[in-house]
Structures are given as C-alpha cells and as structure tokens.
Amino acid sequence: FLPGIQVDPARLSYPFSTSSWVLGTASFLVSTKLKLKPWKNLPKIPKHCRWEFRSLPIRVARHLSKKPALAATMVSLPTTWLYQDRGLRITISPHRVRKPGLPSLFPSGVCAIRSRKQPRLLHRIRCENEDEDEGIEHVYVERPPYHSYFDSTSGQLEPASGARASIPGEDCWPEGTSDRVRAARAPAPAGAISAGSSSNGQNPGSRRRKHRASATGPRSSDAIIEVKDLGNVAAEETIVEEETAEEPRDESSEYVIYQMEPEVEEETGFALDKKLGRPHPFIDPKVKKPIEGTLPEEELWWNWKKPEEEQWSRWQRRKPDVETVFLKAMAENGEVKLYGETPSLTETALYRARKHLYKEERLRLEQEKLERIGPMAYYSEWVKAWQRDTSREAVEKHFQETGQDETMQLMEMFSYQTDREYRIMMGTDIRIKRDPLAMRLKEDQIKQIWGGDPVYPTINYKQDPNEIIDYRGPDFHEPTPNMVAYLKEHGKLISRHELEQTLAKEKTEQVELTDMDDAMARAVDIGENDVTFVKEEEETSDVEEEDEDSKLPRNWSVLKTAPELRKSKPKAKKEGAMNLDEAIDDSENLTDFLMDFEEE
Amino acid sequence: MASSVPFHHLACCFSVSQQEKECFQQQLWRTTRARYSSSRIRATQQAVKASSVEVPAFPLFQPSQLEEAASEQLEPADPDFYKIGYVRSMRAYGIEFKEGPDGFGVYASKDVQPLRRPRMIMEIPLELMLTVSKKHPWMFFPDIIPVGHPIFDIINSTNPETDWDLRLACLLLYSFDCKDNFWQLYGDFLPSKEECTNLLLATEDDLLELQDEDLASAMRKQQSRAFEFWEKNWHSGVPLKIKRLAREPERFFWALGIAQSRCINIQMRVGALVQDANMLVPYADMLNHSPEPNCFFHWRFKDRMLEVMINAGQEIRKGEEMTVNYMPQQKNNMFMERYGFSSPVNPWDEIQFSGNARIHLDSFLSIFNISGLADEYYHNDELSGSEGSFVDGAVLAAARTLPTWSDGDLPPVPSSERRAFKELQEECRQMLAKYPTTSEQDQKMLDSMSEPRRTLEAAIKYRLHRKLFIKKVIQALDMYQDRLLF
C-alpha cells in the first residue's frame, strides 16, 4: 500500500491499486451520465463496483453537491491533494471556480472531466439509489420462509422452529438406538425373592431345582404354590409385545426408585432468606450459640489484655531493622534520649519520620540556596581555583561583554575543577566521613543490621527505601525484644561467674553423689531452673526425670534415635568467651551451630 | 486302553455327573419323534413338553398336544437366575427360563408371528462371558486373568490345536475363584457334578454300559487326558492360588465337561479385532439342542453382545422351547462324547451295512414323502396329509444311511428290491442280536432304577437309542415293502 490519500471528509484512506480502476470507472460513469438524460437508465453496475464507489473518493463529489460552501474550500485545495499518487480520482470543475492553469498540470493520459451542463452546479456521480441515500442502510435478518412444515416422518404439521419436532418412528432411529430403548424397556425380572444364596463359586449347581426343592421342602406347600403363581405372573409379564410397546413395570423396581414429584418444602425465615439471597445473618440464629466466657464490649475496652504471644519459632522474631539499631546507637552516643533502654516501636517510627523530614528539609535548603545565589556562586564552592566574581551581576556583565551565557560560564568554571574537588562535590570521596555515627557502629550492631557477612548482607538484604512499615499491633509500645536479655531472664544463658559457681558446686557434690543411683549421677543440670537448683538435693530424682522428659528439646528427633545424647551433654554455656571451636563442639550439628551463631 | 487302567480305578470313586441340557435334548427328540410316530416307544418317566421344532421346511405345523402333559414338570427358574444377569445388562425378551427335572430350558412366553427378519430373544454382554481365543496369542474377553498369574502359564502350556476345552476349563475354574466375577453367581445354576451327564465323569462301569467299544475307548482317552492335565498342573507343589481352583480331579473334570458341553464357537469382533474364540456364554448355554433349531446366535459387535435370535420366518407358539443346533450333521456318538446325550431320532445317525444289497432311493423317499436334497432331507407334510406320523428323524437318517441306488428314471425291479430290503432287515436284526440286551430290557432297567447316576442313565439311554434307531429302520423297511408299488 502506498501512503493513503485523504480525500473524503470522513478521512478514509485508499490503496493505490484501486485508484486507477476508479479513475476509469469514474470517467465512464460521468460520460455516461452526460449522454443519457434520465438517471434511471444508467447501466446496472455490478454490486461490488457499487460498493467500491461508495467508499472511494467519488464520494467527494456527492458530498460537495450537498454542501456548496465546502465545495469551494475543497476546490481551492492545493493540487498535490488531487494528484498525490499520479492518479486523478475526480476533477471537480464547477463552472465558476476554475483555475485556468489547472488542466495543464495533469499528466498525459489523464482526462479532465468537465460539465457541459451549466445550470447544474456540480457533477454528481451517482453511486447509489436516491432513496437509499439517506445514510442508513437497513439490513434485515432473513425471516424463515415458512413457520411450519409438513413433517414426513410424523405425518403432521410441525413447527419449523421453537419446540422440537416429534421424535420420529423407530425405523428412522439411528443405529443402535432401538437396541438401547428395547433394553431399557425390558421389564425387570419379577418373581419372589430367591430362597438360595450365592455360594461364590464354591458349590456350583447349588441353586438348581434339586437343591432348591430340598431347601424349600420344610416349608409349607402353600409357599411353594405361591412361588409358582408368582412365577406364572412374572412369566406373563415378561412377554414383550412388539406392536404395542409394553410399559416397563416401574412400580416394583428394586434397583432404582425415582422421585416423581419434587418434595415441596416450606421454608421460612433464615432458610428462605438464605435461599433467596436476601440479607440474613451469617449463622442461622436457631443454631447459633453464644460464645461463653466473653465480656460485653464496654467491659472489654478496659479489660483488654495483650494476647499471650508465644514464640515457638525463631522465624517469628521481629526482623531487626536499621532504624532500631541506629536509634539505639544514637541514644548510646547521647544524640537522642530514649525512654527505655531500647527504643520502642513508637520511638523508632518517630525517628524514622524525623530522619526523613530532616533530609527533606536539608535538600530543600540547598535548593533554595542554589536558586538564591545562582549556580555559578553555588558550585564555585567546589572549585577553589575559580577566583573570579561569581555573583549574578558579574555573570550578567560577562554575558553582555562576551556573549557567553551562564551554561558556558559554568562549563568554563568546571574546567578548573580538580579531581578531588569533583569527588567531594559528588560525594564519592571515601576519605570524607559523611555519617560519623554509621561509621562508628560497633560490629554487633552492624551484624544486627546486615548479618555477619562483611561483603554481602545476609539479613536485610532487601532494602526498600519506600517501604512503609506497619508498626501497628498489640505490642506497639513494647520495646524490641532482646533475645540475650530474654534468655538470661529465663535462665537459658548464665554468666561465666554463675557457671563457675555451678561447676564448683558440682565438683563438691560429686563426692557426695558417688553412692547415688546411676540415673541421678548422670543427670546433668542444663541450667534452666537455677532457683530450684539449690533445692535439688531435696527433690526426688523422679521429678527431675519427669521434668526432663516433659520438655521437648529442639533436637528431640535426634535424641530419639540416640538416647545417650539426652543426658550426657552439658548445655551450660560460657558467656561470650566461646571461640569458634568451642562453639562447634557445643552444638550438636552444623545447623544448630549456625543457628546459635546467628542468635548470639 | 492300557493307559486308562490306573485311571479307571480312580474314576470309580468319582461321583457321576451329567450335563443337563442333554437330558432335555433327549426329551426334545423323544417328543418330536413321539409327534411323528404316536409314541410307540415308551418314553421315559419325564414327559417333557413338546417343543415343536418347526423349520420353514416343515410348513404345516401340528399343534403340540403333549404340551400340557409336560408343563407340570417344568417350573420357572429361580428368580435370581435372571436377576443377576438383568442387573448386568443381559436382557431376555419374550422368553422364560424354566427348569425341569433334567435341567434348564428356554421357552417362549408368547406367540411370535413369523417375521421377515430374525427376532432377538436374548442379548448377553461380553462382560458376562468367558472367552479364550482359539489361536495363539491367547486373548481373554473380558480379560480377567492378571498379568503373571500362573493360570496363564497353564493355559499357555496347552496344545493350541486340540486343547481348547482345557483352556476354557481353566478359565472357568479361575473365574469361580475371581472375586466379584459373574460366574460365581451363575455357577450356582450350572449343573453340579451329580447332574452332569458328560461321560468324562463316568465310571468304567458306565462306559461298559454304553455297549459301544469305540465310544468307550474314546471316552477313556478323554478321561486320561484330562487326568494327566490335572496331575501335571495341580500337583502338590503348585501355589495355593492354583491349587484351590481344583483340589480334586473331579472338579476339574466337571469344569472340563462344562466347557465341552457349553462352549460356543463364534467369530466375534471386538473393536477392529476379529477373533475366533471359544466362549462360555451365560444364559445362551441354557438353550437346548435340536437338529431343526429355531434360534441361532449372532454377534452384535457395536456393543459387544451376543444375540440369540429366532430364525427369520419362524413361527413360535407360546411355551415352545427355543433351541439351537449344537453340532450340525453329527452322529449320536459325537453328541455322546462331547455333550453326553443321544437321541433315537437323530437324522444324521448311521448304520454301517456290510452287504451289497441296495434299495431304490427314489422309491424309498417317495413312500415316506421325504423331500429335499441329501443334505436337507425333510418330511413333506403336505404330501403325507394327516396319516403320516411315522416319519421322524430316524427315517430321515435311514434314508441317508441305507445303501441305495438310483439310476435316472430306471424303475426298481421288484424281485431285487424285495431281496435287498430283506437282506438289509436281516442285517439290522443281526446287529440288534449282537447287543447283550434288548431295548425292552434297557427300558426296563431305566424304569426300575430310582435315582440313577446320570452318567449311567445316559449310557443306557445311548444304547437304547441306538437299538431304537435300528428298530425304526427295520420298521421303515417293512413299511417300504408294504407300500412299494411296482
């Protein structure tokens, strides 16, 4: 396709290939029109030609004939409009608006069409009937030619649409259908319930006459006669009539019981509402039972207690975030003052908001300064070698003298900038400590934020600066939990001092425990209950053992397979002083080691 | 013979069995003969309904006058018999299963007008059958034998040419052991060991009672073959799932008898596979034999059903027995060997005459109003009018088996004809005299026995039927002599 030519006011575009054809047909039409007086006698144009015409630029003429004002404008259109692809769709030559030079512009072989008839304003190339010309062509869905027909299979008038025609006779059924119908119509076997029961292939012939007779022998003779009668009845009923299709006996079918009439249920209230989709309570009010032990809403407001939050997985721990650690470091540095030892979530949120606001404010100030003193003065801070005046007046003056505008002057100035100054300006000079606090973060704090890897963050590796943290929750005002303190508080961690004390005690007790039984001797305090440790002598060993059994350790599955691990391993931890080898020894396996490592 | 000696001892302890439909068949033949010949021979105690076997070849139908005499012996089968199949898509139309003293039969429960097309009376889905392909890749439809089951090795070890019955018996036994198999239910309606007439279960005494040494030796061979097969495959070392199929040889013999007497050989088409198979078809195997059957089998492949259809143009009266032809053109000894029944009016029975005396065939045929070609002799009732009730299957058999001559239009010479049939009669009498007992003695034996073993009964009946047949031939020759016009 060549680029389309916009001809029609409807802005249709036409392919080039049709245009030459159009040219020929158009001229033919016009010439014919001029010769033949009455329109009606036009030679019949084939349908597809008419269609082509309707959509092709011939339409221009038609359109123009209706709107003379527009015609004037269109005629004055530049000539390129008309001859864009060296083809002439049509030449509009109303008798008054004629440019003398126009015909000479035509390429050879292209004829201009002119009107000989003066009284008419415009040529009209007739493409459609006048009656249909109103723009809307009415298309009808084809109506069926008949509504009913005489069906040869049924011999009756049948509706041609809508209700189904009647089922044709058996002769016209497709293959196999009559077999199915016959099989379905076959009467179910009738007769009394059989006396015998299946022997499951163990005893062939067990239900034949001989055995049956012996089986029914002890019964009364009436019963036998009855069976016979029933059998005769059944025999009569099993006759399948061929001409008069026998109705299947459905009343005594033991196999399928059809529900002929749907049960009508009267539904009211909740069920009806639910069925009809009307607004209804979520639970059936008849079934609904009140939850026991609840307080009314008023009471609940004052008596609300934070739900006991049990941490049963280390994945439930709160994610250590940058803000908490920084805020705590700032508090230790004396920059801020916290209410407690560790920042609460509120304080953290506040800090985060403030940090953001301060940053915004600083940036805004810088921008204002830049606008106030101008870029030359602003950026000359980082160009020491630029000694000239950088005030606005000086810049203006320089412009008037040399014609260099501000950008050129900036570039001139930056050509004096050293590398070091450039790096400082861009903030990439590593020798400048930009945030002293961040640089002074202790290693444990860094680990809290980024994990132990010096290169790649093992935690918090996904840092979304626009993340909106939802701090709402029942522990909104609670400080961030500190695991070490928690463990210490619960006796999971003891200090070195305590450990030494314990060990010393054990040593002294070993002498006493020599005559105790094995279980007691081997029992090792893993330090979970310091308080009771003192009373341990009084406690019976049974209680101790029960205690140990009832507590499921983390590696219970390992202990199940290797019970000797259960008691022999002292879990006492040395505070802080464990080096790597000890820590590895301390943990049962590598996973535990890693997890502990992360923990402490 | 030598091989059967150890087997003989074993066979003595077997319980006797018989297959039931043969008994029926005997009755059937008896009654047809009785219809023809006004029952000169005293029928056995079971008077069975006359199932008027009407082939279009016998256009005039004689209303069966013996029907009422027989009907009280019949009673409808156990209602479960049809129910278990009905719930599994087996259908029976216009028939009912009845059980007489000798076993099951299928009877019309309504009149059927002659139709241009065969009319279906039963349809049995493939799922209920037991089938084994006749040729080598053994295929089972329905495939109830799991892969790797040792019963398949047993089946595979049989001779593909001859041992179809062994295969089918194995399959039958396996189906009895198969959980939820239809044959577990259907097997209760099969004849038990005591009821089977198949000579596989006969003792040596029974075989001697046959008074037919060829048949007896054939049966001994069959028995030893079955016993060897059982011994080979059911020895003490086989796994339990094989052993429990047939712990005693009798059970295997019984299964083999069932397989032999109830097997239907039909070419069936399953999908694109056309296959000759030996099939055990429930319900269809309750149809009894008739040399002039009114039903036949048809395999409907599109939904894999075996149809039992009434012959086209056959008129059926209510209460008539529906019959099929088990084996066309076979003598009594063949029926006896495979099915365990015989008939005095088997139209294909034979007598071996040694002399060269011949009678004129055309005269013989015309006297007895026998029409048709040699393979299709039938009694033309229209010609005989009302008087001819003498002609029955035995006369047809006589027309086939008597040495005859026929030379165009050449008429018989009276002297030579008389000499010929005298010689033939004499030979027949000599044959009768060779038997240790006469037919009257046999009949008396049968009547005197109460609750006889079925095989013994069948054996006695077999020799009785043979004698009756020879007697009938003598009578026919007499009548021929009387009526012959020169």
Short mmCIF file of C-alpha atoms in Angstrom, two decimals, chain A residues 189 207 255, chain B residues 20-21 77-93 95-98 104-107 121-125 127-130 182-183 185-190 262 264 279-288 295 297 306-308 321-324 326:
data_model
loop_
_atom_site.label_atom_id
_atom_site.label_comp_id
_atom_site.label_asym_id
_atom_site.label_seq_id
_atom_site.Cartn_x
_atom_site.Cartn_y
_atom_site.Cartn_z
CA PRO A 189 -37.30 -59.61 36.42
CA ARG A 207 -29.26 -73.21 43.33
CA TYR A 255 -32.99 -51.07 41.90
CA GLU B 20 -28.39 -81.08 31.98
CA LYS B 21 -29.26 -79.74 28.71
CA ALA B 77 -36.21 -70.96 37.30
CA ASP B 78 -35.03 -69.31 40.42
CA PRO B 79 -35.91 -65.63 40.10
CA ASP B 80 -32.35 -64.72 40.84
CA PHE B 81 -31.27 -66.58 37.78
CA TYR B 82 -32.45 -63.83 35.51
CA LYS B 83 -31.98 -61.06 38.01
CA ILE B 84 -28.26 -61.46 38.32
CA GLY B 85 -27.94 -61.06 34.60
CA TYR B 86 -30.54 -58.36 34.29
CA VAL B 87 -28.66 -56.03 36.54
CA ARG B 88 -25.64 -56.63 34.35
CA SER B 89 -27.38 -55.59 31.13
CA MET B 90 -28.34 -59.01 29.98
CA ARG B 91 -31.83 -58.95 28.54
CA ALA B 92 -34.30 -61.60 27.63
CA TYR B 93 -37.30 -60.74 25.52
CA ILE B 95 -38.85 -65.93 26.79
CA GLU B 96 -38.63 -67.50 30.16
CA PHE B 97 -36.22 -69.86 31.73
CA LYS B 98 -37.76 -72.99 33.09
CA PHE B 104 -32.91 -75.77 32.35
CA GLY B 105 -34.61 -74.85 29.15
CA VAL B 106 -35.64 -71.69 27.43
CA TYR B 107 -39.26 -71.38 26.45
CA ILE B 121 -34.82 -63.02 22.26
CA MET B 122 -31.68 -62.63 24.30
CA GLU B 123 -28.74 -60.35 24.42
CA ILE B 124 -25.75 -61.09 26.56
CA PRO B 125 -22.96 -58.57 27.00
CA GLU B 127 -18.60 -58.71 30.09
CA LEU B 128 -20.52 -61.68 31.38
CA MET B 129 -18.83 -64.24 29.19
CA LEU B 130 -15.63 -66.17 29.45
CA PHE B 182 -20.36 -63.02 37.47
CA TRP B 183 -19.68 -66.70 37.13
CA LEU B 185 -23.19 -66.31 40.84
CA TYR B 186 -24.01 -68.04 37.62
CA GLY B 187 -22.16 -71.18 38.59
CA ASP B 188 -24.86 -71.94 41.10
CA PHE B 189 -27.20 -72.56 38.24
CA LEU B 190 -24.89 -74.78 36.30
CA ARG B 262 -21.40 -75.34 26.86
CA ILE B 264 -19.98 -71.73 21.82
CA MET B 279 -16.83 -68.71 24.64
CA LEU B 280 -18.83 -69.66 27.63
CA VAL B 281 -21.92 -67.54 27.37
CA PRO B 282 -24.25 -67.43 30.32
CA TYR B 283 -27.95 -67.84 29.59
CA ALA B 284 -27.29 -68.71 25.97
CA ASP B 285 -25.89 -72.02 27.11
CA MET B 286 -29.25 -72.89 28.58
CA LEU B 287 -30.64 -73.33 25.11
CA ASN B 288 -31.04 -76.95 24.22
CA CYS B 295 -32.79 -69.97 17.09
CA PHE B 297 -26.50 -66.92 17.67
CA LEU B 306 -24.19 -61.99 21.78
CA GLU B 307 -27.69 -62.07 20.45
CA VAL B 308 -29.88 -65.10 20.37
CA GLU B 321 -38.78 -74.49 23.56
CA MET B 322 -36.13 -72.34 21.98
CA THR B 323 -33.37 -74.46 20.56
CA VAL B 324 -30.14 -74.12 18.70
CA TYR B 326 -25.07 -77.62 18.73
#
